[in-house]
Tab-separated table of C-alpha atoms in Angstrom:
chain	number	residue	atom	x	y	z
A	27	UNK	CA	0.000	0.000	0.000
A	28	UNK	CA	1.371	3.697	-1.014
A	29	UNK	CA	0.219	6.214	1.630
A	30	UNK	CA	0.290	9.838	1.538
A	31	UNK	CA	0.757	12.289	4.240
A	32	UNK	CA	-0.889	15.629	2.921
A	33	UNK	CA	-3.818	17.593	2.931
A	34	UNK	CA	-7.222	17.832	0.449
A	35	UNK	CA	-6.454	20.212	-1.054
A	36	UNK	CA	-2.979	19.476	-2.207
A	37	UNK	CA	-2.942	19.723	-5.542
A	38	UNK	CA	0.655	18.188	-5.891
A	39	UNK	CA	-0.811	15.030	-4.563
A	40	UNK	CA	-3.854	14.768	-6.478
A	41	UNK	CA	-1.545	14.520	-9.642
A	42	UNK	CA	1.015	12.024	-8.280
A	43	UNK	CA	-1.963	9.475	-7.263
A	44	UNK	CA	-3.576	10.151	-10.769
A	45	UNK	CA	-0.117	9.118	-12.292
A	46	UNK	CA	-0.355	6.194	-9.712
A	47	UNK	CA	-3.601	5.280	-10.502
A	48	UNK	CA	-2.447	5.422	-14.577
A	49	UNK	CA	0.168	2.628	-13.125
A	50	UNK	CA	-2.759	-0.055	-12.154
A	51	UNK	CA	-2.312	1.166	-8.517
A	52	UNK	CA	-3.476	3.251	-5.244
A	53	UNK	CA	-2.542	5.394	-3.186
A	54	UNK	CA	-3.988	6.405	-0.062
A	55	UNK	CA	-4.410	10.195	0.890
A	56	UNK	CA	-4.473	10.502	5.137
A	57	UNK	CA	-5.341	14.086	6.429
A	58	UNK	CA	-3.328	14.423	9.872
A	59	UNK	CA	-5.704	17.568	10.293
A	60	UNK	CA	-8.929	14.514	11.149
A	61	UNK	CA	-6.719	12.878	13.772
A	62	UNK	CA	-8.101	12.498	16.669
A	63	UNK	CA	-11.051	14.698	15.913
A	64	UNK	CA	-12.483	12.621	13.577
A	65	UNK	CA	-10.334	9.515	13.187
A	66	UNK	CA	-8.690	6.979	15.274
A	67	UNK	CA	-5.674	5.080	15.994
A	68	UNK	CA	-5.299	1.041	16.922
A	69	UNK	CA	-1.882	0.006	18.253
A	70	UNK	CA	-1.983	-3.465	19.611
A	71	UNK	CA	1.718	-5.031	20.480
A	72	UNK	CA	1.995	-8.529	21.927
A	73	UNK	CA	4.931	-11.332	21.828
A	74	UNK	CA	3.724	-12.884	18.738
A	75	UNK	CA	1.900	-10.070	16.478
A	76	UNK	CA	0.861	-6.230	16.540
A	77	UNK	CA	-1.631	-4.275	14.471
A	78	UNK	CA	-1.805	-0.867	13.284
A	79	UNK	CA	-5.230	0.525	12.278
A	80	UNK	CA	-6.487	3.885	11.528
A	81	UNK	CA	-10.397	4.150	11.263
A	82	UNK	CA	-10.345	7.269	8.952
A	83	UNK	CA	-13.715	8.350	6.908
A	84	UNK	CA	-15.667	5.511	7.209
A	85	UNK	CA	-12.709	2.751	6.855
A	86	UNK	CA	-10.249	0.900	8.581
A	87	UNK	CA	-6.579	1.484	7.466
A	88	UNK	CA	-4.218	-1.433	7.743
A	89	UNK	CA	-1.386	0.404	7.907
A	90	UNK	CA	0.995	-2.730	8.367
A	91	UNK	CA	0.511	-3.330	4.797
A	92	UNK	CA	1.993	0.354	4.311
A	93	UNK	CA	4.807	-0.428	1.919
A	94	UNK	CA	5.655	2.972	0.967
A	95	UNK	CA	4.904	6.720	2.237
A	96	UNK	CA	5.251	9.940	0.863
A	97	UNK	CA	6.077	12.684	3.692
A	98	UNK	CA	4.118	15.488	1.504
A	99	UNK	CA	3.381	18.449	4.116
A	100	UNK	CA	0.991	16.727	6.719
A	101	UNK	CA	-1.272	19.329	8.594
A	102	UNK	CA	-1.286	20.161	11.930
A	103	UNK	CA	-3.293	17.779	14.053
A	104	UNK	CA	-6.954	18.423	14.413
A	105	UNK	CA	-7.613	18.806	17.864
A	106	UNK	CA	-10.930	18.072	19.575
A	107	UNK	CA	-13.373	21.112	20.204
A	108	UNK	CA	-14.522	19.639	23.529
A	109	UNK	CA	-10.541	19.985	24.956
A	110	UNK	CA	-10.976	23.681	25.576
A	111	UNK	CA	-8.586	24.055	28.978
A	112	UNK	CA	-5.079	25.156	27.682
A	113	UNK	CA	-3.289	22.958	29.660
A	114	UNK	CA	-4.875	20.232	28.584
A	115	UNK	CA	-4.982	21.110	25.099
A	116	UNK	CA	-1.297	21.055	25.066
A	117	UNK	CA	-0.834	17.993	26.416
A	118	UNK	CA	-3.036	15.974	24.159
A	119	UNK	CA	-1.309	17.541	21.096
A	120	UNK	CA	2.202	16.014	22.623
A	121	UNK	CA	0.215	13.090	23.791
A	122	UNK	CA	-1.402	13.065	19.950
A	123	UNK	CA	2.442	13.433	18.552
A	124	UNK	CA	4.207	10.759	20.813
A	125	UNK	CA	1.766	8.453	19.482
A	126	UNK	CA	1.885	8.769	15.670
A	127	UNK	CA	5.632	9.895	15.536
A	128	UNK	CA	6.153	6.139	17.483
A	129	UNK	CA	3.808	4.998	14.489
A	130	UNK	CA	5.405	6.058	11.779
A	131	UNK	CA	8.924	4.410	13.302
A	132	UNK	CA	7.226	0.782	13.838
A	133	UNK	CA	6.191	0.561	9.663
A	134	UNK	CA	8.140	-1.318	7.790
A	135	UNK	CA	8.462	0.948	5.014
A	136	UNK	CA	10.432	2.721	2.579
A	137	UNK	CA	9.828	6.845	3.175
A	138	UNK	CA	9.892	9.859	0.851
A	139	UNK	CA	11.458	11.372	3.296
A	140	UNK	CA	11.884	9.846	6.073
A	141	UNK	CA	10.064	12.467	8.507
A	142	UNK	CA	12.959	13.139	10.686
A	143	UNK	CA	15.490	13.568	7.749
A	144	UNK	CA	13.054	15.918	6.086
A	145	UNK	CA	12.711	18.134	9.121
A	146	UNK	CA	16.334	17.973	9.846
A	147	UNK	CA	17.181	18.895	6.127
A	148	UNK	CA	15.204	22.376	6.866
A	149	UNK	CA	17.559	23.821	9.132
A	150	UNK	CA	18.475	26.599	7.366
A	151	UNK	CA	21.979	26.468	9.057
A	152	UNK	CA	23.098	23.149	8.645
A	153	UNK	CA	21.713	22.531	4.878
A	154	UNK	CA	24.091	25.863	3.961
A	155	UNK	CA	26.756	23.492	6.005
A	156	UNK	CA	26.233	20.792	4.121
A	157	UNK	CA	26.312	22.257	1.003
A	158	UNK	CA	29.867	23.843	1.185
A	159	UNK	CA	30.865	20.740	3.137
A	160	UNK	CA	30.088	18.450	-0.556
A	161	UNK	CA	31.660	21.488	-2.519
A	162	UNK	CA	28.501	23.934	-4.152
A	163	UNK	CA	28.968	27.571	-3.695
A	164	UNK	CA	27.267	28.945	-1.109
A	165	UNK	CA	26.823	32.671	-0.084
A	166	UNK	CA	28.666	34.575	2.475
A	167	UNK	CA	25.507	34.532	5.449
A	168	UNK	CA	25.192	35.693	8.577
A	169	UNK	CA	22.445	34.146	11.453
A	170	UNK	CA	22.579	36.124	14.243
A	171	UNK	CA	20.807	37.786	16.855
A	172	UNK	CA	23.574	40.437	17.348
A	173	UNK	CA	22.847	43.733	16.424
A	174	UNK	CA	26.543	44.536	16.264
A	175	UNK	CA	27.547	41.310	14.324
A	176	UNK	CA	25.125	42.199	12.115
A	177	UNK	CA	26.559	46.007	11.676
A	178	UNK	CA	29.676	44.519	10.607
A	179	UNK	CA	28.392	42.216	7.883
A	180	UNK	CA	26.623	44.443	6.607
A	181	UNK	CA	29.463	46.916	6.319
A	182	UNK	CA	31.390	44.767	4.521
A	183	UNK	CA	28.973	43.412	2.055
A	184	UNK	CA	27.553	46.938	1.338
A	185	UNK	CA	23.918	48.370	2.503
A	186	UNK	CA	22.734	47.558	-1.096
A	187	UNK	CA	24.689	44.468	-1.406
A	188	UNK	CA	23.057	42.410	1.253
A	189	UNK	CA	19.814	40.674	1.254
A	190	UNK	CA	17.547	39.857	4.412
A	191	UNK	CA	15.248	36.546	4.786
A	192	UNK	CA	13.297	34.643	7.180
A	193	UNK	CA	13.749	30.944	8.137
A	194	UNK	CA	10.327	30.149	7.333
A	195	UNK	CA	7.233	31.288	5.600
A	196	UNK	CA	3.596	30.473	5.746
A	197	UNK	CA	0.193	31.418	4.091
A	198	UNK	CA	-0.854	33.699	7.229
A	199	UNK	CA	2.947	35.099	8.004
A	200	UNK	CA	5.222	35.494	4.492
A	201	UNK	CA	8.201	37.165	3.729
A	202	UNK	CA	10.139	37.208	0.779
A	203	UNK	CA	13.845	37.687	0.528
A	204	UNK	CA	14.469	41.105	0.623
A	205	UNK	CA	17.281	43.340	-0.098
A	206	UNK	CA	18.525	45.678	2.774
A	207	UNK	CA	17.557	49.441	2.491
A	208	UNK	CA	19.604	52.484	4.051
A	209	UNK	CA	16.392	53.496	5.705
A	210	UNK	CA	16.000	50.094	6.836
A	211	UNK	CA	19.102	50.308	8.624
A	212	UNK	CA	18.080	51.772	12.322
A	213	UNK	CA	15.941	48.837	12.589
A	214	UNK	CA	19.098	46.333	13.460
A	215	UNK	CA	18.585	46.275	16.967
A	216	UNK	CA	15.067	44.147	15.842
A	217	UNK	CA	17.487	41.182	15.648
A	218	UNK	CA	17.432	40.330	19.244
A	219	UNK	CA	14.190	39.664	18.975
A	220	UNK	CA	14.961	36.419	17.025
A	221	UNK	CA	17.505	35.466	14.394
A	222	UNK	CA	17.261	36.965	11.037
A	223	UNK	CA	19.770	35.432	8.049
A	224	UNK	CA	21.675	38.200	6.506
A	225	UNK	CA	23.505	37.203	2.897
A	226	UNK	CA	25.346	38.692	0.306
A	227	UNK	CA	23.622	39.376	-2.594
A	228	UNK	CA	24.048	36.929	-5.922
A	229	UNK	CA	23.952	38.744	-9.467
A	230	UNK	CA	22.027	36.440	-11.390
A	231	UNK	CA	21.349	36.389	-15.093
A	232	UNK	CA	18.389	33.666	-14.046
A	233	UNK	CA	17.131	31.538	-10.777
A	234	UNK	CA	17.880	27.649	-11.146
A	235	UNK	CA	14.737	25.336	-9.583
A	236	UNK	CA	16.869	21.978	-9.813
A	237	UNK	CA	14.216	19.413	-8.065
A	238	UNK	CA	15.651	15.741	-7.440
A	239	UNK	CA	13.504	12.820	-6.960
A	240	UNK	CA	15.842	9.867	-6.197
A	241	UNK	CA	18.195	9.563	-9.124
A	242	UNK	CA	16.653	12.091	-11.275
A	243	UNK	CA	17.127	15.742	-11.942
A	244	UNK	CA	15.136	17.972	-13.238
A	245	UNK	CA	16.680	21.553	-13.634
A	246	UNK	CA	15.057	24.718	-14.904
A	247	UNK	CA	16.062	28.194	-15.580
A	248	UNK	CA	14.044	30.647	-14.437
A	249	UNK	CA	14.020	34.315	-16.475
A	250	UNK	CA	13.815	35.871	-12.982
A	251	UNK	CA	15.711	39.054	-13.596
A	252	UNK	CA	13.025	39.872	-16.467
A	253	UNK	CA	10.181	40.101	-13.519
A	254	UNK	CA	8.790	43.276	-11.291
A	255	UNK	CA	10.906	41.938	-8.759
A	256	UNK	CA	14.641	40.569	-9.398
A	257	UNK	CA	14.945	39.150	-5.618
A	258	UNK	CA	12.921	36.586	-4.907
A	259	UNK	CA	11.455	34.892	-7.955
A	260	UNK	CA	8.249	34.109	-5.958
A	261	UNK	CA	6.875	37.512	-5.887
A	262	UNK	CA	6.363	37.192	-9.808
A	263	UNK	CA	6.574	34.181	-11.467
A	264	UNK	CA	5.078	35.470	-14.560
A	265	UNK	CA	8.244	34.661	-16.558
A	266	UNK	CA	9.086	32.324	-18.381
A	267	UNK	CA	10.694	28.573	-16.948
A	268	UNK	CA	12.498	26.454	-19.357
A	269	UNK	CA	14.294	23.277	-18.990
A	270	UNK	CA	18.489	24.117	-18.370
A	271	UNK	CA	21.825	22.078	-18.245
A	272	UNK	CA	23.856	22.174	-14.990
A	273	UNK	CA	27.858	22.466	-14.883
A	274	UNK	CA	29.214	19.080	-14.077
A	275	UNK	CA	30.424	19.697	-11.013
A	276	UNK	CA	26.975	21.573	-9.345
A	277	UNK	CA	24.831	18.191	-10.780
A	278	UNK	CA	28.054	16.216	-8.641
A	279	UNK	CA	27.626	18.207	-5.506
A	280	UNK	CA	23.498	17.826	-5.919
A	281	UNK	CA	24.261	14.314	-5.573
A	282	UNK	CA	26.329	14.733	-2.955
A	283	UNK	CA	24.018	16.994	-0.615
A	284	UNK	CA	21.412	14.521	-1.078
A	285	UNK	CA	22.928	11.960	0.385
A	286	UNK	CA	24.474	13.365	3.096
A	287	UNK	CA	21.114	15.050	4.189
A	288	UNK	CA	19.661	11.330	3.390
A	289	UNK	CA	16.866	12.673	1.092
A	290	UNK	CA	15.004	10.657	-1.748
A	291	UNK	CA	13.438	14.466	-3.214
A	292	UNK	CA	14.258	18.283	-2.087
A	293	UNK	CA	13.515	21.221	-4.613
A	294	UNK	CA	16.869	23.204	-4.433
A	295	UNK	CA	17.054	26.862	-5.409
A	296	UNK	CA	20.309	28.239	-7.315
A	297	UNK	CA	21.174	31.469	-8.519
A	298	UNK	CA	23.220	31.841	-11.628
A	299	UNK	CA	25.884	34.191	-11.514
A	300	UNK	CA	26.857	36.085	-15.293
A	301	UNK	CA	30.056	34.615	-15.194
A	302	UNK	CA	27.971	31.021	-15.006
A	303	UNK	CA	28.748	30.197	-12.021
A	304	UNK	CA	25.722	28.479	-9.499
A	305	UNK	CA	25.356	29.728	-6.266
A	306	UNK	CA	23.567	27.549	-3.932
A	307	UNK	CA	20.615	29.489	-2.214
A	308	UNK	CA	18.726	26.435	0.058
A	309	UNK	CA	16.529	23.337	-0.482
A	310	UNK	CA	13.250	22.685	0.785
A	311	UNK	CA	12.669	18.748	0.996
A	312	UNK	CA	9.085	19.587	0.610
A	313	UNK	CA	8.701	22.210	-2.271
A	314	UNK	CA	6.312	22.460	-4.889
A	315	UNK	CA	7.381	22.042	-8.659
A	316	UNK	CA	3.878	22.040	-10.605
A	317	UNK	CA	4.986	25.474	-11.472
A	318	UNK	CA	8.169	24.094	-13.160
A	319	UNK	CA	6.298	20.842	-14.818
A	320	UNK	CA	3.460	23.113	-16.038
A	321	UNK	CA	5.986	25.177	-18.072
A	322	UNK	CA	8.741	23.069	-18.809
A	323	UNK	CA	6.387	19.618	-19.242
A	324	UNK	CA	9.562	17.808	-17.392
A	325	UNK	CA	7.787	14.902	-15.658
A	326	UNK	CA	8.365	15.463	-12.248
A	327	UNK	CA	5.194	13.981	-10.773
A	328	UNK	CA	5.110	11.153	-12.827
A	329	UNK	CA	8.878	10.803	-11.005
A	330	UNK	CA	7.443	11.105	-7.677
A	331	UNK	CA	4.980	7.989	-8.588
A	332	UNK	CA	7.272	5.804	-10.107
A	333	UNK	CA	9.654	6.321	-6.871
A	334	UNK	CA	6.637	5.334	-4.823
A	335	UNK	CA	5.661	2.275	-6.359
A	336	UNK	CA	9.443	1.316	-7.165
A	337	UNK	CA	9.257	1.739	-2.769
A	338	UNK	CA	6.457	-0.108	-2.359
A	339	UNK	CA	7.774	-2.955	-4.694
A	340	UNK	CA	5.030	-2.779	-7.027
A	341	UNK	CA	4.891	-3.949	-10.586
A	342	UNK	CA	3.926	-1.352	-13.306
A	343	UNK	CA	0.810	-3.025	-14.983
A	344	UNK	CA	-0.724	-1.866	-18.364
A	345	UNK	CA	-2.678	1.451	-18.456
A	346	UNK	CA	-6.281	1.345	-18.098
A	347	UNK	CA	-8.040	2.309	-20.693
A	348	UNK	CA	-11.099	3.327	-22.004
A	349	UNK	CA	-12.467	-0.305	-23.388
A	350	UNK	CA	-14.619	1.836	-26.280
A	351	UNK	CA	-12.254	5.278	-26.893
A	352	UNK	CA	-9.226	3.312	-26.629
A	353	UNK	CA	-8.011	6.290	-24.643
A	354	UNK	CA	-6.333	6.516	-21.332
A	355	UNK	CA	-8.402	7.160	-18.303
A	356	UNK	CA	-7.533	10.284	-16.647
A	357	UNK	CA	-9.890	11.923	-14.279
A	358	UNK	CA	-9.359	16.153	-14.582
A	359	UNK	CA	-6.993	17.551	-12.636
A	360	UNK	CA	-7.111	20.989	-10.982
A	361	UNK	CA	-5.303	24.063	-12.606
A	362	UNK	CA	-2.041	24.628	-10.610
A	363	UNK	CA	-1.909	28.339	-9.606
A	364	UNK	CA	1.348	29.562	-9.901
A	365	UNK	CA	0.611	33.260	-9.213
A	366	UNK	CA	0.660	32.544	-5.282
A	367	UNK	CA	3.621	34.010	-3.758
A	368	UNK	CA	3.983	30.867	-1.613
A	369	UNK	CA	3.697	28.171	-4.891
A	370	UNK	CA	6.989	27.571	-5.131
A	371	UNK	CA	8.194	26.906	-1.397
C-alpha cells in the first residue's frame, strides 16, 4: 500500500496518485488535520503479532501493509473542540504526537522522506553546512541575533549588497527575501528579537529550480531578472521557466548533498551568476514544482509515482483504458496556480 501524508487540497498530490492510478495502482491520501477529531488510531503489540489501524472516513486502514509513504506536508493535528482548557490542550497535542511519531517508526516501510530527515534537512543552518561541506557555492551569510555582528556584515557586504530573509514562511505570516535598504538600517537592533539570516547578494542572469527525486534531476532556468521583482522569484513568477543544463560539477555536488542530508526528493534553489557560475541558495525537501512541470512539461510527478511504487515494490501493470475510446483514463486535474507568492516553497 502507497500512503500519503498531505492535505485535500494538495494539488501536488492529487496529480502524483492520478499518475499512480495510470500505473494499475493506489494510493492512499491521510489528512493528519482529522486525527483524533475525527479519526482513530489502533496500536496493539503482543509477543507474537501487533496491528496498526487507523479508522479514517468511514474505513479501517491497515497500515501494516503500508509499503511505501510519501512525507508530503501533513497538517497540523486536528484537535478536539470539547478539549478547551489550555493545559490540557497542550498535552493531548504532545500526547497526539508521541503516538503517531512512534507509528510512523514501527512501519516497515520505505519513506519519501523519512520524517525526521526531512525536518532535519530544513535547518536553514546546517543545509548551507552541508552544502559547502560536498563542494557547491554557497553565499557569504550571517544568522545572528547580534545587532553589532550584524553592523559589521553588513558593512562589509555593502547596505545595497546584502539581502535579508526569514527561516520560514507560511500562508498567514510570508516574507520574501528582501534586499537591505539604508532606511531600513536603524531597525538592526530588531534582531534580538529572534535570528534573522543576513547574505550577500548573488547577481544572477536567471534563478535555477533543480528538483531531485531519487536519481533524477530535473533543472530549470528561471528568467527571474526579467520580472517586477529581481529578488525573490516568488513575488512574480510570470516569466518564463524552461528546462536548463547544470555544470558538471553543481549536478556532482546535488548528488552529494542529497545523500548526506539522506533525502530521496528536495527542490533546491540556485542562482546563476553572469560569469555562469551556481550559487547555492537552500533546499526545501518539501517544495512544490507544478509550477516548473506546467511550463517546462519535465515529468516530475510522474517521477514522484514511479519512486513510490518502485518503494512499495510494485509492478507497473498496463494502463487502463477506455475499453470503447481506446483512450487513457484520466480523471481532470485541478489548474495549478502559480501566481501565489507561496507556490513555489
Amino acid at each position: 500500500m502507497i500512503l500519503i501524508l498531505s492535505s485535500d487540497d494538495d494539488v501536488h498530490a492529487r496529480h502524483v496518485m492520478q499518475h499512480i492510478a495510470e500505473s494499475g495502482h493506489t494510493a492512499t491520501l491521510l489528512n493528519l488535520a482529522d486525527f483524533p477529531k475525527d479519526a482513530h488510531l489502533i496500536f496493539e503489540a503482543g509477543q507474537s503479532s501487533s496491528r496498526r489501524l487507523m479508522q479514517y472516513r468511514g474505513r479501517t486502514i491497515d497500515l501494516s501493509k503500508v509499503s511505501s509513504v510519501w512525507w508530503r506536508r501533513p497538517q497540523p493535528y486536528g484537535m478536539h473542540p470539547d478539549v478547551t482548557d489550555p493545559v490540557l490542550d497542550h498535552f493531548a497535542i504532545r500526547e497526539v504526537d508521541e503516538a503517531i511519531q512512534g507509528l510512523w517508526l514501527s512501519l516497515d516501510a520505505k519513506w519519501i522522506n523519512v520524517p525526521s530527515r526531512d525536518q532535519d534537512a530544513s535547518r536553514k543552518a546546517w543545509q548551507l553546512d552541508v552544502a559547502r561541506s560536498v563542494g557547491l557555492t554557497v553565499p557569504r551569510t550571517l544568522i545572528t541575533t547580534d545587532p553589532d555582528a550584524a553592523r559589521a556584515f553588513i558593512d562589509r557586504e555593502g547596505v545595497d549588497r546584502t539581502i535579508y530573509k526569514p527561516f520560514q514562511g507560511s500562508e498567514d505570516a510570508w516574507r520574501e527575501t528582501r534586499l537591505l535598504k539604508a532606511e531600513e538600517l536603524d531597525k538592526i537592533d530588531a534582531v534580538k528579537y529572534a535570528p534573522v539570516i543576513f547574505q550577500e547578494y548573488i547577481e544572477a542572469t536567471c534563478d535555477l529550480r533543480v528538483t531531485v527525486v531519487g536519481d533524477k534531476i530535473f533543472a530549470a532556468a528561471i528568467d527571474s531578472q526579467k520580472a517586477a521583482y529581481r529578488v525573490d522569484f516568488r513575488m512574480d513568477m510570470n516569466v518564463a521557466i524552461t528546462p536548463t543544463t547544470l555544470a558538471p560539477e553543481t549536478e556532482a555536488g546535488i548528488r552529494k548533498l542529497m545523500q548526506a542530508l539522506d533525502l530521496t526528493y528536495g527542490a533546491i534553489d540556485f542562482r546563476r551568476r553572469p560569469n555562469g557560475e551556481e550559487v547555492f541558495l537552500e533546499i526545501n525537501p518539501a517544495g512544490q514544482w507544478l509550477f516548473v512541470e506546467d511550463q517546462t512539461g519535465q515529468p516530475i510527478s510522474k517521477a514522484v509515482a514511479d519512486c513510490l511504487i518502485e518503494r512499495a515494490d510494485l509492478k507497473r501493470v498496463p494502463t487502463l483504458t477506455d475499453p470503447i475510446m481506446g483512450r487513457v483514463i484520466r480523471a481532470p486535474l485541478p489548474t495549478f496556480r502559480s501566481d501565489q507568492t507561496v507556490a513555489a516553497r
